Amino acid sequence: MRLRMKERRVVTKALALQYQRGGKKERGEILDRFVDMTGYNRSYAAGLLRNHGKRVEVTPGVVLEGNIRARRETSPRKSVYGPEEVKALKKVWTIMDQICGKRLAPQLPELVPRLVRQSELKASKATCEKLGRMSAATVDRLLEAERRKSS
């Protein structure tokens, strides 16, 4: 028979401090008992016991304390396409009569080198390669601001 939510919270509070201070073997035993009592998934239960009672600052000035799951800080990804690629893409998009990304992206690997050869587009080899690998969604995302201006 599983515990009710109120009882689960009481058990979590009782076992969390022991779990946080215990050694590896002791934590394993506590976790086994906790999973049997509550019916929680083992990894979820370990997270509850590990983070119970800790303080986490969600936003500046807002601090949560108690039965919370810790959130990891993620660093933003570096952008693959810089201003040179965006400028070249805008030029190609204008030449192609401002077609959508789904129609433009498959043509880029063939079109960009041809435009460079005909001196319609000035771009480095690295920029040409990046444009050739660009997906339709990326094309649409990079041209979003330009589309707003032309509408």
Coordinates of N, CA and C in Angstrom, one line a residue:
M1 N 0.8 -1.2 0.0 CA 0.0 0.0 0.0 C 0.9 1.2 0.0
R2 N 0.6 2.1 -0.9 CA 1.4 3.4 -1.1 C 0.9 4.4 -0.1
L3 N 1.8 5.4 0.2 CA 1.4 6.5 1.1 C 0.7 7.6 0.4
R4 N -0.1 8.3 1.1 CA -0.7 9.5 0.5 C 0.3 10.6 0.4
M5 N 0.0 11.6 -0.4 CA 0.9 12.7 -0.6 C 1.4 13.4 0.6
K6 N 0.5 13.6 1.6 CA 0.9 14.3 2.8 C 1.9 13.4 3.6
E7 N 1.6 12.1 3.6 CA 2.5 11.2 4.3 C 3.9 11.1 3.6
R8 N 3.8 11.2 2.2 CA 5.1 11.1 1.5 C 6.0 12.3 1.8
R9 N 5.4 13.5 2.0 CA 6.1 14.7 2.3 C 6.8 14.5 3.7
V10 N 6.1 13.9 4.6 CA 6.6 13.7 6.0 C 7.8 12.8 6.0
V11 N 7.6 11.7 5.2 CA 8.7 10.7 5.1 C 9.9 11.3 4.4
T12 N 9.7 12.1 3.4 CA 10.8 12.8 2.7 C 11.5 13.7 3.6
K13 N 10.8 14.4 4.4 CA 11.5 15.3 5.3 C 12.3 14.6 6.4
A14 N 11.7 13.4 6.8 CA 12.4 12.6 7.9 C 13.7 12.0 7.3
L15 N 13.6 11.5 6.1 CA 14.8 10.7 5.6 C 15.8 11.6 4.8
A16 N 15.4 12.8 4.4 CA 16.3 13.6 3.6 C 17.6 14.0 4.3
L17 N 17.6 14.4 5.5 CA 18.8 14.8 6.2 C 19.7 13.6 6.4
Q18 N 19.1 12.4 6.8 CA 19.9 11.2 6.9 C 20.6 10.9 5.6
Y19 N 19.8 11.0 4.5 CA 20.3 10.7 3.2 C 21.5 11.6 2.8
Q20 N 21.3 12.9 3.0 CA 22.3 13.9 2.6 C 23.6 13.7 3.4
R21 N 23.5 13.3 4.7 CA 24.7 13.1 5.5 C 25.3 11.7 5.5
G22 N 24.6 10.8 4.9 CA 25.0 9.4 5.0 C 26.1 9.1 3.9
G23 N 26.8 7.9 4.1 CA 27.7 7.4 3.2 C 27.0 6.8 2.0
K24 N 27.8 6.3 1.1 CA 27.2 5.7 -0.1 C 26.3 4.5 0.2
K25 N 26.8 3.6 1.0 CA 26.0 2.4 1.3 C 24.8 2.7 2.1
E26 N 24.9 3.6 3.0 CA 23.7 4.1 3.8 C 22.7 4.8 2.9
R27 N 23.2 5.6 2.0 CA 22.3 6.3 1.1 C 21.5 5.3 0.2
G28 N 22.2 4.2 -0.2 CA 21.5 3.2 -1.0 C 20.4 2.5 -0.2
E29 N 20.7 2.2 1.0 CA 19.7 1.6 1.9 C 18.5 2.5 2.1
I30 N 18.8 3.7 2.4 CA 17.7 4.7 2.7 C 16.9 4.9 1.4
L31 N 17.5 5.0 0.3 CA 16.8 5.1 -1.0 C 15.9 3.9 -1.3
D32 N 16.4 2.7 -1.0 CA 15.6 1.5 -1.2 C 14.3 1.5 -0.4
R33 N 14.5 1.9 0.9 CA 13.3 2.0 1.8 C 12.3 3.1 1.3
F34 N 12.9 4.2 0.9 CA 12.1 5.3 0.5 C 11.3 5.0 -0.8
V35 N 11.9 4.3 -1.8 CA 11.2 3.9 -3.0 C 10.1 2.9 -2.7
D36 N 10.4 1.9 -1.8 CA 9.4 1.0 -1.4 C 8.2 1.6 -0.7
M37 N 8.4 2.6 0.1 CA 7.4 3.3 0.9 C 6.5 4.2 -0.1
T38 N 7.2 4.9 -0.9 CA 6.5 6.0 -1.7 C 6.0 5.5 -3.0
G39 N 6.7 4.5 -3.6 CA 6.4 4.1 -5.0 C 6.9 5.0 -6.1
Y40 N 7.8 5.9 -5.6 CA 8.5 6.8 -6.6 C 9.5 6.1 -7.4
N41 N 9.8 6.6 -8.6 CA 10.9 6.1 -9.4 C 12.2 6.4 -8.7
R42 N 13.1 5.5 -8.8 CA 14.4 5.5 -8.1 C 15.1 6.8 -8.3
S43 N 15.3 7.3 -9.5 CA 16.0 8.5 -9.8 C 15.3 9.7 -9.3
Y44 N 14.0 9.7 -9.4 CA 13.2 10.8 -8.9 C 13.3 10.9 -7.4
A45 N 13.2 9.7 -6.7 CA 13.3 9.7 -5.3 C 14.7 10.2 -4.8
A46 N 15.8 9.8 -5.5 CA 17.1 10.2 -5.2 C 17.2 11.8 -5.3
G47 N 16.6 12.3 -6.3 CA 16.6 13.8 -6.5 C 15.9 14.5 -5.4
L48 N 14.8 13.9 -5.0 CA 14.0 14.5 -3.9 C 14.8 14.5 -2.6
L49 N 15.4 13.4 -2.3 CA 16.2 13.3 -1.0 C 17.4 14.2 -1.1
R50 N 18.1 14.2 -2.2 CA 19.3 15.0 -2.4 C 19.0 16.5 -2.2
N51 N 17.9 17.0 -2.8 CA 17.7 18.4 -2.8 C 16.7 18.9 -1.8
H52 N 16.2 18.1 -1.0 CA 15.2 18.5 0.0 C 15.8 19.5 1.0
G53 N 15.2 20.6 1.2 CA 15.6 21.6 2.2 C 16.7 22.6 1.7
K54 N 17.1 22.4 0.5 CA 18.1 23.3 -0.1 C 17.5 24.6 -0.6
R55 N 18.3 25.6 -0.7 CA 17.8 26.9 -1.2 C 18.3 27.1 -2.6
V56 N 17.4 27.5 -3.5 CA 17.7 27.8 -4.8 C 17.2 29.1 -5.2
E57 N 18.0 30.0 -5.8 CA 17.6 31.3 -6.3 C 17.1 31.2 -7.7
V58 N 15.8 31.3 -7.9 CA 15.2 31.1 -9.2 C 15.4 32.3 -10.1
T59 N 15.1 33.5 -9.6 CA 15.4 34.7 -10.2 C 16.0 35.6 -9.1
P60 N 16.6 36.7 -9.5 CA 17.2 37.6 -8.5 C 16.1 38.1 -7.5
G61 N 16.3 37.8 -6.3 CA 15.3 38.1 -5.2 C 14.3 37.1 -4.9
V62 N 14.1 36.0 -5.7 CA 13.2 35.0 -5.5 C 13.9 33.7 -5.1
V63 N 13.8 33.3 -3.9 CA 14.5 32.1 -3.4 C 13.4 31.0 -3.0
L64 N 13.6 29.8 -3.5 CA 12.7 28.7 -3.1 C 13.5 27.8 -2.1
E65 N 12.8 27.4 -1.1 CA 13.4 26.5 -0.1 C 12.4 25.4 0.1
G66 N 13.0 24.2 0.3 CA 12.1 23.1 0.7 C 12.2 21.9 -0.3
N67 N 11.1 21.4 -0.6 CA 11.0 20.2 -1.5 C 11.0 20.6 -2.9
I68 N 12.2 20.8 -3.5 CA 12.4 21.3 -4.8 C 13.4 20.5 -5.6
R69 N 13.3 20.5 -6.9 CA 14.2 19.8 -7.7 C 15.2 20.9 -8.2
A70 N 16.5 20.7 -8.0 CA 17.5 21.7 -8.4 C 17.5 21.8 -9.9
R71 N 17.7 23.0 -10.4 CA 17.8 23.3 -11.9 C 19.2 23.6 -12.2
R72 N 19.7 23.0 -13.2 CA 21.1 23.2 -13.6 C 21.2 24.5 -14.5
E73 N 22.3 25.2 -14.3 CA 22.5 26.4 -15.1 C 23.1 25.9 -16.4
T74 N 22.5 26.4 -17.5 CA 23.0 26.0 -18.8 C 23.6 27.2 -19.5
S75 N 24.7 27.1 -20.1 CA 25.3 28.2 -20.8 C 24.7 28.3 -22.2
P76 N 24.5 29.4 -22.7 CA 24.0 29.6 -24.0 C 24.9 29.0 -25.1
R77 N 24.4 28.4 -26.1 CA 25.2 27.9 -27.2 C 25.8 29.0 -28.0
K78 N 27.0 28.8 -28.5 CA 27.6 29.8 -29.4 C 26.9 29.7 -30.7
S79 N 26.7 30.9 -31.3 CA 26.0 30.9 -32.6 C 27.0 30.4 -33.7
V80 N 26.5 29.6 -34.6 CA 27.3 29.0 -35.6 C 27.4 30.0 -36.8
Y81 N 26.4 30.8 -37.0 CA 26.3 31.7 -38.1 C 26.5 33.1 -37.6
G82 N 27.6 33.8 -38.1 CA 27.9 35.1 -37.7 C 27.3 36.2 -38.7
P83 N 27.7 37.4 -38.5 CA 27.1 38.5 -39.4 C 27.5 38.3 -40.9
E84 N 28.7 37.7 -41.1 CA 29.1 37.5 -42.5 C 28.1 36.5 -43.2
E85 N 27.8 35.4 -42.5 CA 26.9 34.5 -43.1 C 25.5 35.0 -43.3
V86 N 25.0 35.8 -42.3 CA 23.7 36.4 -42.4 C 23.6 37.4 -43.6
K87 N 24.7 38.2 -43.7 CA 24.7 39.2 -44.8 C 24.7 38.5 -46.2
A88 N 25.5 37.4 -46.3 CA 25.5 36.6 -47.6 C 24.1 36.0 -47.8
L89 N 23.5 35.5 -46.8 CA 22.2 34.8 -46.9 C 21.1 35.8 -47.3
K90 N 21.2 37.0 -46.8 CA 20.2 38.1 -47.2 C 20.4 38.4 -48.7
K91 N 21.6 38.5 -49.1 CA 21.9 38.8 -50.5 C 21.3 37.7 -51.4
V92 N 21.6 36.4 -51.1 CA 21.0 35.3 -51.8 C 19.5 35.3 -51.8
W93 N 18.9 35.5 -50.7 CA 17.5 35.6 -50.5 C 16.9 36.6 -51.4
T94 N 17.5 37.8 -51.4 CA 17.0 38.9 -52.3 C 17.1 38.5 -53.8
I95 N 18.2 37.9 -54.2 CA 18.4 37.5 -55.5 C 17.3 36.5 -55.9
M96 N 17.0 35.6 -55.0 CA 16.0 34.5 -55.2 C 14.6 35.0 -55.0
D97 N 14.4 36.3 -55.0 CA 13.0 36.9 -54.9 C 12.3 36.6 -53.6
Q98 N 13.1 36.6 -52.5 CA 12.6 36.5 -51.2 C 11.7 35.2 -50.9
I99 N 12.2 34.1 -51.4 CA 11.4 32.9 -51.2 C 11.6 32.3 -49.8
C100 N 10.7 31.4 -49.4 CA 10.8 30.9 -48.0 C 12.0 30.0 -47.8
G101 N 12.3 29.8 -46.5 CA 13.4 28.9 -46.2 C 13.3 27.5 -46.7
K102 N 12.1 26.9 -46.7 CA 12.0 25.6 -47.2 C 12.3 25.4 -48.6
R103 N 12.1 26.4 -49.4 CA 12.5 26.4 -50.8 C 13.9 26.8 -51.1
L104 N 14.4 27.7 -50.2 CA 15.7 28.3 -50.4 C 16.8 27.3 -49.9
A105 N 16.6 26.7 -48.8 CA 17.7 25.9 -48.2 C 18.2 24.8 -49.1
P106 N 17.3 24.0 -49.8 CA 17.9 22.9 -50.6 C 18.7 23.4 -51.8
Q107 N 18.5 24.7 -52.2 CA 19.2 25.2 -53.3 C 20.5 25.9 -53.0
L108 N 20.7 26.2 -51.7 CA 21.9 26.9 -51.3 C 23.2 26.2 -51.6
P109 N 23.4 24.9 -51.4 CA 24.7 24.2 -51.7 C 25.1 24.4 -53.2
E110 N 24.1 24.5 -54.1 CA 24.4 24.6 -55.5 C 24.5 26.1 -55.9
L111 N 23.6 26.9 -55.3 CA 23.4 28.3 -55.7 C 24.6 29.2 -55.3
V112 N 25.0 29.0 -54.0 CA 26.0 29.9 -53.5 C 27.3 29.9 -54.3
P113 N 27.9 28.7 -54.5 CA 29.1 28.7 -55.3 C 29.0 29.3 -56.7
R114 N 27.8 29.1 -57.3 CA 27.5 29.7 -58.6 C 27.5 31.2 -58.6
L115 N 26.8 31.7 -57.5 CA 26.8 33.2 -57.4 C 28.2 33.8 -57.1
V116 N 29.0 33.1 -56.4 CA 30.4 33.6 -56.1 C 31.2 33.6 -57.4
R117 N 31.0 32.5 -58.2 CA 31.8 32.4 -59.5 C 31.4 33.6 -60.4
Q118 N 30.1 33.9 -60.4 CA 29.6 35.0 -61.3 C 29.7 36.4 -60.7
S119 N 30.4 36.5 -59.6 CA 30.7 37.7 -58.8 C 29.4 38.5 -58.4
E120 N 28.3 37.7 -58.2 CA 27.1 38.3 -57.7 C 27.2 38.4 -56.1
L121 N 28.0 37.5 -55.6 CA 28.1 37.4 -54.1 C 29.6 37.3 -53.8
K122 N 29.9 38.1 -52.8 CA 31.3 38.1 -52.3 C 31.3 37.4 -50.9
A123 N 31.8 36.2 -50.8 CA 31.8 35.5 -49.6 C 33.0 34.5 -49.5
S124 N 33.6 34.3 -48.3 CA 34.7 33.4 -48.2 C 34.3 32.0 -48.4
K125 N 35.2 31.1 -48.5 CA 35.0 29.7 -48.7 C 34.2 29.1 -47.5
A126 N 34.7 29.5 -46.3 CA 34.0 29.0 -45.0 C 32.6 29.4 -45.0
T127 N 32.3 30.7 -45.4 CA 30.9 31.2 -45.4 C 30.1 30.4 -46.4
C128 N 30.6 30.1 -47.6 CA 29.9 29.3 -48.6 C 29.6 27.9 -48.0
E129 N 30.5 27.3 -47.4 CA 30.3 26.0 -46.8 C 29.2 26.0 -45.7
K130 N 29.2 27.0 -44.9 CA 28.2 27.1 -43.8 C 26.8 27.4 -44.4
L131 N 26.7 28.2 -45.5 CA 25.5 28.4 -46.1 C 24.9 27.2 -46.8
G132 N 25.8 26.3 -47.3 CA 25.4 25.1 -47.9 C 24.9 24.1 -46.9
R133 N 25.3 24.2 -45.7 CA 24.8 23.2 -44.6 C 23.6 23.7 -43.9
M134 N 23.2 24.9 -44.1 CA 22.1 25.6 -43.4 C 20.8 24.9 -43.6
S135 N 20.0 24.7 -42.5 CA 18.7 24.1 -42.6 C 17.6 25.2 -42.9
A136 N 16.5 24.7 -43.3 CA 15.4 25.6 -43.7 C 14.9 26.4 -42.5
A137 N 14.9 25.8 -41.3 CA 14.4 26.5 -40.1 C 15.4 27.6 -39.8
T138 N 16.7 27.3 -39.9 CA 17.7 28.3 -39.6 C 17.7 29.5 -40.6
V139 N 17.4 29.2 -41.9 CA 17.3 30.2 -42.9 C 16.1 31.1 -42.5
D140 N 15.0 30.5 -42.1 CA 13.8 31.4 -41.7 C 14.1 32.2 -40.5
R141 N 14.8 31.6 -39.5 CA 15.1 32.3 -38.3 C 16.0 33.5 -38.5
L142 N 17.1 33.3 -39.3 CA 18.0 34.3 -39.6 C 17.4 35.5 -40.5
L143 N 16.4 35.1 -41.3 CA 15.8 36.1 -42.1 C 14.6 36.8 -41.5
E144 N 14.2 36.4 -40.3 CA 13.0 36.9 -39.7 C 12.9 38.4 -39.6
A145 N 14.0 39.0 -39.2 CA 14.0 40.5 -39.0 C 13.9 41.1 -40.4
E146 N 14.6 40.6 -41.4 CA 14.5 41.1 -42.7 C 13.1 41.0 -43.3
R147 N 12.5 39.9 -43.1 CA 11.1 39.8 -43.6 C 10.1 40.8 -43.0
R148 N 10.3 41.1 -41.7 CA 9.5 42.1 -41.1 C 9.7 43.5 -41.7
K149 N 10.9 43.8 -42.0 CA 11.2 45.1 -42.6 C 10.6 45.2 -44.0
S150 N 10.6 44.1 -44.8 CA 10.1 44.2 -46.2 C 8.6 44.0 -46.2
S151 N 7.9 43.7 -45.1 CA 6.5 43.5 -45.2 C 5.7 44.8 -45.0

